[in-house]
Amino acid sequence: MYQFDIAAGSKADLYRELAGALDALTADEPDAIANMANAAALLWQYLPDLNWAGFYRMVGGELVLGPFQGKPACIRIPLGKGVCGAAAASRQTQLVADVNAFAGHIACDAASASELVVPVVAADGRLVGVLDLDSPSVGRFDADDAAGCEALVALIADRIA
């Protein structure tokens, strides 16, 4: 149904093209789960060197596994626990170059070596959940990835709320 030609020269170009594709995928779809699923699939397909890409949803005061691509994952994460819980509790992006150096890291997949987690906050200020990206490579994510993923989350926050 959708065909995207995403061949970026720089990370900024890549994330700009991903934003256009994500907008096209989610603009007219009111279902939050469908939008999360397509977002996770898009990121999985076009971001290199990932071993997990997906969402944890804020449900009943904790993070609950949402749509994702990758190996089976932890189902529930308390606020403040692990990288995802830290991002949710602080509402701040967590860029972790080496998860083994992160106190309290939750190892859902022992192959994960670095992680980028972006909180998803709706326009009304409600925490919707987090976008979680894992890589088997130490230092995989940088400030450009964080900025790019923050822009993607801002684009779809109300579409997955």
PDB file of C-alpha atoms in Angstrom, residues 18-146:
ATOM      1  CA  LEU A  18      11.208   9.322   7.937  1.00  0.00           C
ATOM      2  CA  ALA A  19       9.009  12.168   9.204  1.00  0.00           C
ATOM      3  CA  GLY A  20       7.377  12.502   5.790  1.00  0.00           C
ATOM      4  CA  ALA A  21       6.760   8.762   5.591  1.00  0.00           C
ATOM      5  CA  LEU A  22       5.448   8.606   9.161  1.00  0.00           C
ATOM      6  CA  ASP A  23       3.127  11.528   8.498  1.00  0.00           C
ATOM      7  CA  ALA A  24       1.746   9.776   5.422  1.00  0.00           C
ATOM      8  CA  LEU A  25       1.229   6.541   7.370  1.00  0.00           C
ATOM      9  CA  THR A  26      -0.536   8.094  10.356  1.00  0.00           C
ATOM     10  CA  ALA A  27      -2.216  11.310   9.232  1.00  0.00           C
ATOM     11  CA  ASP A  28      -5.668   9.891   8.535  1.00  0.00           C
ATOM     12  CA  GLU A  29      -5.647   6.901  10.887  1.00  0.00           C
ATOM     13  CA  PRO A  30      -7.445   7.415  14.214  1.00  0.00           C
ATOM     14  CA  ASP A  31      -6.333   4.131  15.815  1.00  0.00           C
ATOM     15  CA  ALA A  32      -3.404   4.647  18.198  1.00  0.00           C
ATOM     16  CA  ILE A  33      -2.251   1.012  18.158  1.00  0.00           C
ATOM     17  CA  ALA A  34      -2.221   0.889  14.348  1.00  0.00           C
ATOM     18  CA  ASN A  35      -0.186   4.097  14.258  1.00  0.00           C
ATOM     19  CA  MET A  36       2.313   2.771  16.818  1.00  0.00           C
ATOM     20  CA  ALA A  37       2.629  -0.468  14.854  1.00  0.00           C
ATOM     21  CA  ASN A  38       3.363   1.317  11.587  1.00  0.00           C
ATOM     22  CA  ALA A  39       5.796   3.701  13.295  1.00  0.00           C
ATOM     23  CA  ALA A  40       7.710   0.797  14.853  1.00  0.00           C
ATOM     24  CA  ALA A  41       7.816  -1.057  11.527  1.00  0.00           C
ATOM     25  CA  LEU A  42       9.021   2.040   9.664  1.00  0.00           C
ATOM     26  CA  LEU A  43      11.830   2.696  12.138  1.00  0.00           C
ATOM     27  CA  TRP A  44      12.806  -0.992  12.165  1.00  0.00           C
ATOM     28  CA  GLN A  45      13.017  -1.030   8.385  1.00  0.00           C
ATOM     29  CA  TYR A  46      14.952   2.196   7.832  1.00  0.00           C
ATOM     30  CA  LEU A  47      17.147   2.783  10.889  1.00  0.00           C
ATOM     31  CA  PRO A  48      20.311   0.687  10.684  1.00  0.00           C
ATOM     32  CA  ASP A  49      21.802  -1.427  13.452  1.00  0.00           C
ATOM     33  CA  LEU A  50      18.705  -1.922  15.634  1.00  0.00           C
ATOM     34  CA  ASN A  51      17.692  -5.065  17.470  1.00  0.00           C
ATOM     35  CA  TRP A  52      14.439  -3.607  18.889  1.00  0.00           C
ATOM     36  CA  ALA A  53      12.146  -0.708  17.975  1.00  0.00           C
ATOM     37  CA  GLY A  54       8.799  -0.023  19.551  1.00  0.00           C
ATOM     38  CA  PHE A  55       6.591   1.538  22.135  1.00  0.00           C
ATOM     39  CA  TYR A  56       5.698   1.134  25.761  1.00  0.00           C
ATOM     40  CA  ARG A  57       2.295   2.622  26.599  1.00  0.00           C
ATOM     41  CA  MET A  58       1.411   4.346  29.862  1.00  0.00           C
ATOM     42  CA  VAL A  59      -1.358   2.190  31.375  1.00  0.00           C
ATOM     43  CA  GLY A  60      -2.481   2.352  34.997  1.00  0.00           C
ATOM     44  CA  GLY A  61       0.614   4.160  36.222  1.00  0.00           C
ATOM     45  CA  GLU A  62       3.192   1.881  34.563  1.00  0.00           C
ATOM     46  CA  LEU A  63       4.646   1.243  31.129  1.00  0.00           C
ATOM     47  CA  VAL A  64       3.067  -1.677  29.270  1.00  0.00           C
ATOM     48  CA  LEU A  65       4.479  -3.229  26.124  1.00  0.00           C
ATOM     49  CA  GLY A  66       2.982  -1.844  22.920  1.00  0.00           C
ATOM     50  CA  PRO A  67       3.608  -2.482  19.229  1.00  0.00           C
ATOM     51  CA  PHE A  68       7.216  -3.315  18.397  1.00  0.00           C
ATOM     52  CA  GLN A  69       9.661  -5.045  16.064  1.00  0.00           C
ATOM     53  CA  GLY A  70      12.307  -7.360  17.501  1.00  0.00           C
ATOM     54  CA  LYS A  71      12.576 -10.148  20.038  1.00  0.00           C
ATOM     55  CA  PRO A  72       9.910 -10.624  22.721  1.00  0.00           C
ATOM     56  CA  ALA A  73      10.273  -7.968  25.396  1.00  0.00           C
ATOM     57  CA  CYS A  74       9.563  -7.149  29.017  1.00  0.00           C
ATOM     58  CA  ILE A  75       5.828  -6.606  29.376  1.00  0.00           C
ATOM     59  CA  ARG A  76       5.611  -4.150  32.294  1.00  0.00           C
ATOM     60  CA  ILE A  77       8.112  -1.537  33.447  1.00  0.00           C
ATOM     61  CA  PRO A  78       7.553   0.583  36.572  1.00  0.00           C
ATOM     62  CA  LEU A  79       8.174   4.312  36.308  1.00  0.00           C
ATOM     63  CA  GLY A  80      11.740   5.142  37.230  1.00  0.00           C
ATOM     64  CA  LYS A  81      13.042   1.627  36.493  1.00  0.00           C
ATOM     65  CA  GLY A  82      15.433   0.989  33.630  1.00  0.00           C
ATOM     66  CA  VAL A  83      16.029   3.341  30.730  1.00  0.00           C
ATOM     67  CA  CYS A  84      12.361   3.360  29.658  1.00  0.00           C
ATOM     68  CA  GLY A  85      11.123   4.002  33.177  1.00  0.00           C
ATOM     69  CA  ALA A  86      13.679   6.799  33.627  1.00  0.00           C
ATOM     70  CA  ALA A  87      12.525   8.483  30.405  1.00  0.00           C
ATOM     71  CA  ALA A  88       8.882   8.197  31.443  1.00  0.00           C
ATOM     72  CA  ALA A  89       9.460   9.454  34.987  1.00  0.00           C
ATOM     73  CA  SER A  90      11.635  12.397  33.930  1.00  0.00           C
ATOM     74  CA  ARG A  91       9.883  13.073  30.618  1.00  0.00           C
ATOM     75  CA  GLN A  92      13.391  13.507  29.224  1.00  0.00           C
ATOM     76  CA  THR A  93      15.017  11.616  26.369  1.00  0.00           C
ATOM     77  CA  GLN A  94      17.480   9.010  27.588  1.00  0.00           C
ATOM     78  CA  LEU A  95      20.490   8.456  25.323  1.00  0.00           C
ATOM     79  CA  VAL A  96      22.528   5.583  26.742  1.00  0.00           C
ATOM     80  CA  ALA A  97      25.741   4.709  24.912  1.00  0.00           C
ATOM     81  CA  ASP A  98      26.401   1.597  27.037  1.00  0.00           C
ATOM     82  CA  VAL A  99      23.432   0.045  28.812  1.00  0.00           C
ATOM     83  CA  ASN A 100      25.768  -1.953  31.062  1.00  0.00           C
ATOM     84  CA  ALA A 101      26.899   1.345  32.587  1.00  0.00           C
ATOM     85  CA  PHE A 102      23.298   2.460  33.273  1.00  0.00           C
ATOM     86  CA  ALA A 103      22.381   1.769  36.899  1.00  0.00           C
ATOM     87  CA  GLY A 104      19.215  -0.309  37.035  1.00  0.00           C
ATOM     88  CA  HIS A 105      19.160  -1.224  33.350  1.00  0.00           C
ATOM     89  CA  ILE A 106      16.510  -3.841  32.567  1.00  0.00           C
ATOM     90  CA  ALA A 107      17.948  -6.396  30.155  1.00  0.00           C
ATOM     91  CA  CYS A 108      14.975  -7.611  28.115  1.00  0.00           C
ATOM     92  CA  ASP A 109      17.441  -8.702  25.407  1.00  0.00           C
ATOM     93  CA  ALA A 110      20.994  -9.479  26.514  1.00  0.00           C
ATOM     94  CA  ALA A 111      22.197  -8.486  23.027  1.00  0.00           C
ATOM     95  CA  SER A 112      21.209  -4.830  23.548  1.00  0.00           C
ATOM     96  CA  ALA A 113      24.267  -2.655  24.109  1.00  0.00           C
ATOM     97  CA  SER A 114      22.915   0.892  23.644  1.00  0.00           C
ATOM     98  CA  GLU A 115      19.485   2.461  23.911  1.00  0.00           C
ATOM     99  CA  LEU A 116      17.556   5.590  22.985  1.00  0.00           C
ATOM    100  CA  VAL A 117      14.234   6.238  24.708  1.00  0.00           C
ATOM    101  CA  VAL A 118      12.012   9.234  23.928  1.00  0.00           C
ATOM    102  CA  PRO A 119       8.985  10.069  26.090  1.00  0.00           C
ATOM    103  CA  VAL A 120       5.710  10.542  24.216  1.00  0.00           C
ATOM    104  CA  VAL A 121       3.728  13.452  25.649  1.00  0.00           C
ATOM    105  CA  ALA A 122       0.363  14.465  24.168  1.00  0.00           C
ATOM    106  CA  ALA A 123      -0.583  18.083  23.541  1.00  0.00           C
ATOM    107  CA  ASP A 124      -2.674  18.026  26.732  1.00  0.00           C
ATOM    108  CA  GLY A 125       0.484  17.204  28.738  1.00  0.00           C
ATOM    109  CA  ARG A 126      -0.431  13.570  29.362  1.00  0.00           C
ATOM    110  CA  LEU A 127       2.369  11.002  29.212  1.00  0.00           C
ATOM    111  CA  VAL A 128       1.289   8.537  26.513  1.00  0.00           C
ATOM    112  CA  GLY A 129       4.337   6.275  26.784  1.00  0.00           C
ATOM    113  CA  VAL A 130       7.825   6.013  25.323  1.00  0.00           C
ATOM    114  CA  LEU A 131       9.494   5.186  22.028  1.00  0.00           C
ATOM    115  CA  ASP A 132      12.292   2.693  22.719  1.00  0.00           C
ATOM    116  CA  LEU A 133      15.138   1.870  20.312  1.00  0.00           C
ATOM    117  CA  ASP A 134      17.830  -0.691  21.150  1.00  0.00           C
ATOM    118  CA  SER A 135      21.025  -1.587  19.312  1.00  0.00           C
ATOM    119  CA  PRO A 136      23.509  -4.427  19.693  1.00  0.00           C
ATOM    120  CA  SER A 137      26.319  -1.857  19.192  1.00  0.00           C
ATOM    121  CA  VAL A 138      27.768   0.278  21.985  1.00  0.00           C
ATOM    122  CA  GLY A 139      27.453   3.979  21.124  1.00  0.00           C
ATOM    123  CA  ARG A 140      24.992   3.404  18.258  1.00  0.00           C
ATOM    124  CA  PHE A 141      22.855   6.467  19.048  1.00  0.00           C
ATOM    125  CA  ASP A 142      23.959  10.102  19.146  1.00  0.00           C
ATOM    126  CA  ALA A 143      22.454  13.573  19.547  1.00  0.00           C
ATOM    127  CA  ASP A 144      21.289  13.558  15.914  1.00  0.00           C
ATOM    128  CA  ASP A 145      19.349  10.338  16.534  1.00  0.00           C
ATOM    129  CA  ALA A 146      17.845  11.806  19.692  1.00  0.00           C
TER     130      ALA A 146
END
